[in-house]
Amino acid sequence: MIQASLLQPTKATPLPPGSDYYVPAVFDRKGEREAIENLSASTWEKVVPIIHFLGPREEKKDLTSARFTQWSRRVAKAVGKHSFYLDLPRLSPSRTVKTGKGDVPILDRLYEAMHKRDTNFIPVANVGARFEAALNSVADCALADGNGFALRYRFREPAPTPNESHAGRLSSALEKIGLEAQSADLIIDFSYIDPDDEFDVDFLAKDLQAMFDVAAWRSVVLLGSSIPPMMSCVKEGTVGEIERREWSIFEDVRVKLSGPVVFGDYTIQCPTPPTKGGPSMRRTVRYTSSGATVVARGQGDITESDDSQYKELCLSIRERPEFCGGTYSWGDETIARCAEGALRPRAQEMWRGAGTSHHIKFVRDQLQAA
């Protein structure tokens, strides 16, 4: 028997255009799912995350239908009935999945799995080389569910040629998908912002305004991150800071735009998911403050299996003036309890979750106070 939810999927709540909403982009990893699952009801009120299905690192590895069943179960447990964007950053949407009905497009199988969990998701189409392969799946899902869709535009990948413009590319993509812009959220993604990247705020605002003016978007999100793929910028055995440039750029630009814009970031992670395996990362605990990400970095052999130094890293964070206290969020409680010796430290996923939990709560409060 087909459940009613398969015939009439629950509608997602669209992202309102108010600038006090927040879009955190997270990956399908245990720590980040735990952070989402443990958000308080008050934090969830104005948070609409982007959840990325990563899939296997190896592009050629076969995809089984069961993988999507397992993944949708994990994500549904984390998000409950809250609305979220759903994207596929690492695998090509042209890939197919073997099912009992034959080979089906990967996005169709992903959406089917999420519908069976009665989740409230909004599909994302990435403007660029893979756009054509995802176009039909995203459009069909948006029409069937009535939740609309998101166009994700990677602002610097690649830069427009002299005969192109960001607005022109965006207009062409919207025309190809064939859906009304009033049901579309525009996500302008700056990806990783290097410390040496320079932005002229006036020129940037002019480009962004032209993209805003392409259509009557349901909402517009600016997304980016200053977290590098490697933490070598912080010396081993010390506590350092990484400027949150995505926040300062957002603050500078939004006052120059004619319409409201929503802030988004990649929480405490680098925007690019790894495509190859490798040795374990050196231990870090990351903690968001008003203008920087505080990083307590461990030392020693990068493949060392002993996680005991996490207690020292947590003590370093707890002693900082930026620490908000053990009751501030689920992540803050995790850091405080580990520092006190009341919680046994585990591998890096635990600290990915703790840092993400604190970050989402902190940015949500930061936007509310702005």
Short mmCIF file of C-alpha atoms in Angstrom, two decimals:
data_model
loop_
_atom_site.label_atom_id
_atom_site.label_comp_id
_atom_site.label_asym_id
_atom_site.label_seq_id
_atom_site.Cartn_x
_atom_site.Cartn_y
_atom_site.Cartn_z
CA MET A 1 0.00 0.00 0.00
CA ILE A 2 1.30 3.49 -0.90
CA GLN A 3 1.34 5.88 2.03
CA ALA A 4 -0.59 9.12 1.68
CA SER A 5 2.61 11.11 2.15
CA LEU A 6 3.92 9.70 -1.14
CA LEU A 7 0.90 11.03 -2.98
CA GLN A 8 0.84 14.36 -1.18
CA PRO A 9 4.29 15.30 0.11
CA THR A 10 4.33 17.67 3.06
CA LYS A 11 5.00 21.21 1.89
CA ALA A 12 8.23 22.86 2.98
CA THR A 13 8.08 26.32 4.46
CA PRO A 14 9.81 28.66 1.97
CA LEU A 15 12.65 30.82 3.19
CA PRO A 16 11.22 34.31 3.83
CA PRO A 17 13.28 37.21 2.50
CA GLY A 18 14.00 38.70 5.93
CA SER A 19 17.70 39.20 6.61
CA ASP A 20 17.50 37.70 10.10
CA TYR A 21 17.13 34.20 8.64
CA TYR A 22 20.18 31.98 8.38
CA VAL A 23 21.23 29.27 5.90
CA PRO A 24 24.00 27.00 7.29
CA ALA A 25 25.45 24.58 4.71
CA VAL A 26 26.33 21.20 6.22
CA PHE A 27 27.55 17.87 4.87
CA ASP A 28 26.23 14.38 5.44
CA ARG A 29 28.59 13.59 8.25
CA LYS A 30 27.77 12.25 11.68
CA GLY A 31 28.92 15.27 13.68
CA GLU A 32 27.03 17.77 11.53
CA ARG A 33 23.86 15.66 11.60
CA GLU A 34 24.09 15.47 15.40
CA ALA A 35 24.47 19.25 15.58
CA ILE A 36 21.34 19.74 13.46
CA GLU A 37 19.40 17.16 15.44
CA ASN A 38 20.24 18.87 18.75
CA LEU A 39 19.28 22.43 17.75
CA SER A 40 16.77 23.98 20.13
CA ALA A 41 13.28 24.84 18.90
CA SER A 42 14.02 28.56 19.21
CA THR A 43 17.18 28.26 17.08
CA TRP A 44 15.32 26.27 14.41
CA GLU A 45 12.71 29.04 14.04
CA LYS A 46 14.72 31.03 11.49
CA VAL A 47 17.21 28.46 10.25
CA VAL A 48 16.89 26.68 6.88
CA PRO A 49 20.01 24.55 6.28
CA ILE A 50 21.46 23.24 3.04
CA ILE A 51 22.14 19.54 3.52
CA HIS A 52 24.60 17.96 1.09
CA PHE A 53 24.45 14.32 0.12
CA LEU A 54 28.11 13.42 -0.50
CA GLY A 55 27.98 9.82 -1.58
CA PRO A 56 31.19 7.82 -2.14
CA ARG A 57 34.48 9.61 -2.76
CA GLU A 58 35.16 7.48 -5.83
CA GLU A 59 33.25 8.83 -8.82
CA LYS A 60 33.20 5.44 -10.56
CA LYS A 61 31.94 3.44 -7.58
CA ASP A 62 28.53 1.88 -8.18
CA LEU A 63 25.62 3.44 -6.34
CA THR A 64 23.13 1.03 -4.82
CA SER A 65 19.54 1.93 -4.11
CA ALA A 66 20.01 0.87 -0.47
CA ARG A 67 22.55 3.65 0.07
CA PHE A 68 19.80 6.24 -0.49
CA THR A 69 17.44 4.46 1.88
CA GLN A 70 20.06 4.54 4.63
CA TRP A 71 21.05 8.13 3.98
CA SER A 72 17.48 9.44 3.91
CA ARG A 73 16.82 7.71 7.25
CA ARG A 74 19.79 9.47 8.86
CA VAL A 75 18.87 12.89 7.50
CA ALA A 76 15.18 12.56 8.36
CA LYS A 77 16.15 11.77 11.96
CA ALA A 78 18.28 14.92 12.09
CA VAL A 79 15.89 17.44 10.49
CA GLY A 80 12.50 16.12 11.57
CA LYS A 81 9.76 18.22 9.95
CA HIS A 82 11.92 21.31 9.45
CA SER A 83 12.49 22.70 5.96
CA PHE A 84 15.88 22.34 4.29
CA TYR A 85 17.60 22.62 0.93
CA LEU A 86 18.89 19.38 -0.61
CA ASP A 87 21.99 19.35 -2.82
CA LEU A 88 24.44 16.90 -4.36
CA PRO A 89 27.87 18.60 -4.53
CA ARG A 90 30.30 15.78 -5.23
CA LEU A 91 28.54 13.33 -7.56
CA SER A 92 27.46 14.16 -11.08
CA PRO A 93 23.67 14.40 -11.54
CA SER A 94 24.14 12.53 -14.83
CA ARG A 95 24.87 9.34 -12.88
CA THR A 96 22.24 6.64 -12.50
CA VAL A 97 21.31 4.26 -9.69
CA LYS A 98 20.43 0.59 -10.13
CA THR A 99 16.95 -0.12 -8.76
CA GLY A 100 14.33 -2.82 -9.13
CA LYS A 101 12.77 -0.66 -11.86
CA GLY A 102 16.03 -0.32 -13.76
CA ASP A 103 18.57 2.48 -13.81
CA VAL A 104 17.18 5.85 -12.66
CA PRO A 105 18.82 9.30 -12.46
CA ILE A 106 20.61 9.84 -9.17
CA LEU A 107 18.55 12.91 -8.22
CA ASP A 108 15.28 11.11 -8.89
CA ARG A 109 16.34 8.29 -6.56
CA LEU A 110 17.48 10.78 -3.93
CA TYR A 111 14.20 12.71 -4.04
CA GLU A 112 12.20 9.47 -3.91
CA ALA A 113 14.05 8.37 -0.78
CA MET A 114 13.43 11.72 0.93
CA HIS A 115 9.72 11.66 -0.02
CA LYS A 116 9.33 8.28 1.64
CA ARG A 117 10.56 9.87 4.88
CA ASP A 118 8.04 12.70 4.45
CA THR A 119 10.79 15.32 4.70
CA ASN A 120 10.28 18.97 3.80
CA PHE A 121 13.06 19.59 1.30
CA ILE A 122 13.64 22.13 -1.46
CA PRO A 123 15.71 20.81 -4.41
CA VAL A 124 18.79 22.74 -5.54
CA ALA A 125 19.99 23.15 -9.14
CA ASN A 126 23.61 24.26 -9.59
CA VAL A 127 24.18 26.72 -12.42
CA GLY A 128 27.21 25.57 -14.41
CA ALA A 129 28.55 22.58 -16.30
CA ARG A 130 26.26 20.07 -14.57
CA PHE A 131 23.11 22.19 -14.74
CA GLU A 132 21.64 20.48 -17.82
CA ALA A 133 21.92 17.03 -16.23
CA ALA A 134 20.00 18.13 -13.11
CA LEU A 135 17.46 20.39 -14.79
CA ASN A 136 14.63 17.91 -15.43
CA SER A 137 14.87 16.17 -12.05
CA VAL A 138 14.83 19.45 -10.11
CA ALA A 139 12.00 20.94 -12.18
CA ASP A 140 9.84 17.81 -11.90
CA CYS A 141 10.38 17.66 -8.12
CA ALA A 142 9.57 21.36 -7.68
CA LEU A 143 6.34 21.03 -9.67
CA ALA A 144 5.23 17.82 -7.95
CA ASP A 145 5.86 19.03 -4.39
CA GLY A 146 4.95 22.68 -4.73
CA ASN A 147 7.94 23.65 -2.59
CA GLY A 148 9.73 25.61 -5.28
CA PHE A 149 13.44 25.23 -5.89
CA ALA A 150 16.79 26.96 -5.45
CA LEU A 151 19.27 28.08 -8.08
CA ARG A 152 22.81 27.92 -6.71
CA TYR A 153 25.22 30.21 -8.52
CA ARG A 154 28.93 29.78 -7.78
CA PHE A 155 30.08 33.37 -8.13
CA ARG A 156 33.74 32.70 -8.96
CA GLU A 157 33.69 29.31 -10.70
CA PRO A 158 34.60 30.36 -13.34
CA ALA A 159 34.54 34.13 -13.70
CA PRO A 160 32.52 35.49 -16.64
CA THR A 161 34.31 36.17 -19.91
CA PRO A 162 34.34 39.73 -21.31
CA ASN A 163 31.23 38.89 -23.33
CA GLU A 164 29.36 37.41 -20.35
CA SER A 165 27.91 38.65 -17.09
CA HIS A 166 26.73 36.99 -13.90
CA ALA A 167 23.21 38.29 -14.52
CA GLY A 168 23.23 36.95 -18.08
CA ARG A 169 24.27 33.48 -17.00
CA LEU A 170 21.61 33.47 -14.31
CA SER A 171 18.88 34.65 -16.66
CA SER A 172 19.76 31.88 -19.13
CA ALA A 173 19.59 29.22 -16.39
CA LEU A 174 16.22 30.44 -15.17
CA GLU A 175 14.87 30.38 -18.70
CA LYS A 176 16.09 26.80 -19.23
CA ILE A 177 14.50 25.44 -16.08
CA GLY A 178 11.17 26.91 -17.15
CA LEU A 179 9.77 27.68 -13.69
CA GLU A 180 8.63 30.98 -12.19
CA ALA A 181 11.22 32.94 -10.23
CA GLN A 182 8.62 33.66 -7.53
CA SER A 183 9.06 30.02 -6.46
CA ALA A 184 12.87 30.19 -6.64
CA ASP A 185 15.50 31.01 -4.04
CA LEU A 186 18.75 32.37 -5.44
CA ILE A 187 21.84 31.13 -3.57
CA ILE A 188 24.97 33.09 -4.54
CA ASP A 189 27.88 30.97 -3.39
CA PHE A 190 31.37 32.49 -2.91
CA SER A 191 32.67 29.10 -1.72
CA TYR A 192 36.09 29.42 0.02
CA ILE A 193 37.26 33.00 0.57
CA ASP A 194 41.04 33.04 0.77
CA PRO A 195 42.71 35.60 3.09
CA ASP A 196 44.35 37.13 0.01
CA ASP A 197 41.11 37.48 -1.95
CA GLU A 198 40.27 41.14 -2.42
CA PHE A 199 36.75 42.48 -2.92
CA ASP A 200 35.77 45.96 -4.00
CA VAL A 201 32.49 46.32 -2.15
CA ASP A 202 31.01 48.81 -4.62
CA PHE A 203 31.79 46.65 -7.66
CA LEU A 204 30.60 43.54 -5.86
CA ALA A 205 27.34 45.19 -4.85
CA LYS A 206 26.80 46.30 -8.45
CA ASP A 207 27.20 42.72 -9.73
CA LEU A 208 24.97 41.33 -7.01
CA GLN A 209 22.28 43.93 -7.63
CA ALA A 210 22.22 42.99 -11.32
CA MET A 211 21.67 39.35 -10.28
CA PHE A 212 18.92 40.40 -7.88
CA ASP A 213 17.21 42.28 -10.71
CA VAL A 214 17.13 39.29 -13.08
CA ALA A 215 13.81 38.17 -11.59
CA ALA A 216 11.45 38.54 -8.64
CA TRP A 217 13.23 35.91 -6.55
CA ARG A 218 11.46 34.41 -3.56
CA SER A 219 14.62 35.10 -1.55
CA VAL A 220 18.35 35.69 -2.09
CA VAL A 221 21.11 34.06 -0.01
CA LEU A 222 24.82 35.03 0.13
CA LEU A 223 26.88 31.96 1.04
CA GLY A 224 30.61 31.59 1.73
CA SER A 225 33.32 30.44 4.12
CA SER A 226 36.78 31.46 5.33
CA ILE A 227 37.65 28.00 6.67
CA PRO A 228 40.60 26.61 4.65
CA PRO A 229 40.98 22.96 3.61
CA MET A 230 44.02 22.66 5.92
CA MET A 231 44.57 24.26 9.34
CA SER A 232 48.27 24.95 8.82
CA CYS A 233 47.53 28.66 9.33
CA VAL A 234 47.29 27.85 13.07
CA LYS A 235 50.52 26.63 14.64
CA GLU A 236 50.45 23.18 16.23
CA GLY A 237 49.80 23.22 19.96
CA THR A 238 48.39 26.77 19.94
CA VAL A 239 45.08 28.60 19.78
CA GLY A 240 44.66 30.85 16.75
CA GLU A 241 41.94 32.75 14.91
CA ILE A 242 40.61 32.76 11.35
CA GLU A 243 38.77 35.91 10.34
CA ARG A 244 35.15 35.31 9.31
CA ARG A 245 35.41 37.25 6.06
CA GLU A 246 32.11 35.87 4.78
CA TRP A 247 30.43 37.73 7.65
CA SER A 248 32.26 41.02 7.11
CA ILE A 249 31.58 40.93 3.35
CA PHE A 250 27.90 40.28 4.03
CA GLU A 251 27.76 43.18 6.47
CA ASP A 252 29.44 45.54 4.00
CA VAL A 253 27.42 44.53 0.95
CA ARG A 254 23.88 44.18 2.26
CA VAL A 255 23.53 47.90 3.05
CA LYS A 256 24.27 48.67 -0.61
CA LEU A 257 21.57 46.38 -2.03
CA SER A 258 18.02 47.47 -2.73
CA GLY A 259 16.41 44.29 -1.39
CA PRO A 260 16.82 42.03 1.64
CA VAL A 261 19.48 39.34 1.55
CA VAL A 262 19.90 36.26 3.74
CA PHE A 263 23.24 35.21 5.27
CA GLY A 264 24.63 31.73 4.75
CA ASP A 265 27.94 29.98 5.48
CA TYR A 266 29.53 26.56 5.72
CA THR A 267 29.59 26.70 9.55
CA ILE A 268 33.08 25.62 10.70
CA GLN A 269 34.02 23.56 7.62
CA CYS A 270 35.77 24.16 4.32
CA PRO A 271 33.21 24.35 1.47
CA THR A 272 34.95 21.70 -0.67
CA PRO A 273 34.29 18.11 0.44
CA PRO A 274 37.27 15.77 0.05
CA THR A 275 37.40 13.58 -3.06
CA LYS A 276 40.27 11.38 -1.90
CA GLY A 277 41.06 9.51 1.28
CA GLY A 278 44.11 10.22 3.42
CA PRO A 279 45.52 10.23 6.94
CA SER A 280 43.53 11.49 9.87
CA MET A 281 43.45 15.23 10.39
CA ARG A 282 45.31 16.74 13.32
CA ARG A 283 43.01 17.35 16.27
CA THR A 284 41.21 20.70 16.41
CA VAL A 285 38.33 22.23 18.31
CA ARG A 286 36.76 25.16 16.44
CA TYR A 287 34.66 27.82 18.13
CA THR A 288 32.89 30.75 16.50
CA SER A 289 33.12 34.30 17.85
CA SER A 290 31.72 37.57 16.53
CA GLY A 291 34.41 38.15 13.90
CA ALA A 292 36.58 35.02 13.87
CA THR A 293 36.69 31.26 14.22
CA VAL A 294 38.85 30.36 17.23
CA VAL A 295 40.88 27.21 16.53
CA ALA A 296 42.56 25.18 19.29
CA ARG A 297 44.96 22.92 17.39
CA GLY A 298 46.63 19.80 18.69
CA GLN A 299 50.14 18.57 18.06
CA GLY A 300 52.03 15.36 17.47
CA ASP A 301 51.72 12.60 14.89
CA ILE A 302 48.83 13.34 12.55
CA THR A 303 47.80 9.65 12.62
CA GLU A 304 48.04 9.34 16.40
CA SER A 305 45.00 7.42 17.69
CA ASP A 306 44.99 8.79 21.25
CA ASP A 307 42.22 11.40 21.62
CA SER A 308 43.15 12.43 25.16
CA GLN A 309 44.51 15.82 24.09
CA TYR A 310 40.97 16.91 23.23
CA LYS A 311 40.51 17.64 26.93
CA GLU A 312 43.35 20.17 26.78
CA LEU A 313 41.93 21.71 23.61
CA CYS A 314 38.53 22.07 25.27
CA LEU A 315 40.14 23.66 28.32
CA SER A 316 41.81 26.17 25.98
CA ILE A 317 38.44 27.09 24.47
CA ARG A 318 36.63 27.23 27.81
CA GLU A 319 39.21 29.66 29.21
CA ARG A 320 38.76 32.08 26.30
CA PRO A 321 36.62 35.20 26.85
CA GLU A 322 34.60 34.22 23.76
CA PHE A 323 33.27 31.05 25.43
CA CYS A 324 29.51 31.43 25.90
CA GLY A 325 29.11 28.94 28.74
CA GLY A 326 28.15 25.29 28.96
CA THR A 327 24.42 25.95 28.74
CA TYR A 328 24.55 28.03 25.54
CA SER A 329 24.14 25.12 23.11
CA TRP A 330 24.52 21.37 22.86
CA GLY A 331 28.00 21.95 21.44
CA ASP A 332 29.03 24.27 24.29
CA GLU A 333 27.88 21.66 26.78
CA THR A 334 30.01 19.05 25.01
CA ILE A 335 33.10 21.29 25.19
CA ALA A 336 32.52 22.19 28.85
CA ARG A 337 31.93 18.61 29.97
CA CYS A 338 35.02 17.37 28.16
CA ALA A 339 37.12 20.15 29.70
CA GLU A 340 35.87 19.09 33.14
CA GLY A 341 36.64 15.43 32.51
CA ALA A 342 32.95 14.50 32.72
CA LEU A 343 32.75 13.42 29.07
CA ARG A 344 35.13 11.07 27.35
CA PRO A 345 36.50 12.63 24.14
CA ARG A 346 36.07 10.75 20.92
CA ALA A 347 37.24 11.24 17.34
CA GLN A 348 37.00 14.40 15.24
CA GLU A 349 33.32 13.89 14.33
CA MET A 350 32.44 14.70 17.95
CA TRP A 351 34.15 18.09 17.62
CA ARG A 352 32.78 18.72 14.16
CA GLY A 353 29.37 18.39 15.80
CA ALA A 354 30.17 20.51 18.86
CA GLY A 355 31.61 23.35 16.79
CA THR A 356 28.74 23.26 14.30
CA SER A 357 26.15 23.30 17.07
CA HIS A 358 27.68 26.36 18.72
CA HIS A 359 28.18 28.09 15.38
CA ILE A 360 24.56 27.78 14.23
CA LYS A 361 23.23 29.08 17.55
CA PHE A 362 25.79 31.91 17.64
CA VAL A 363 25.17 33.12 14.06
CA ARG A 364 21.42 32.88 14.56
CA ASP A 365 21.74 35.17 17.61
CA GLN A 366 24.18 37.43 15.77
CA LEU A 367 21.70 37.98 12.94
CA GLN A 368 18.84 38.59 15.34
CA ALA A 369 20.85 41.30 17.11
CA ALA A 370 22.06 42.97 13.88
#
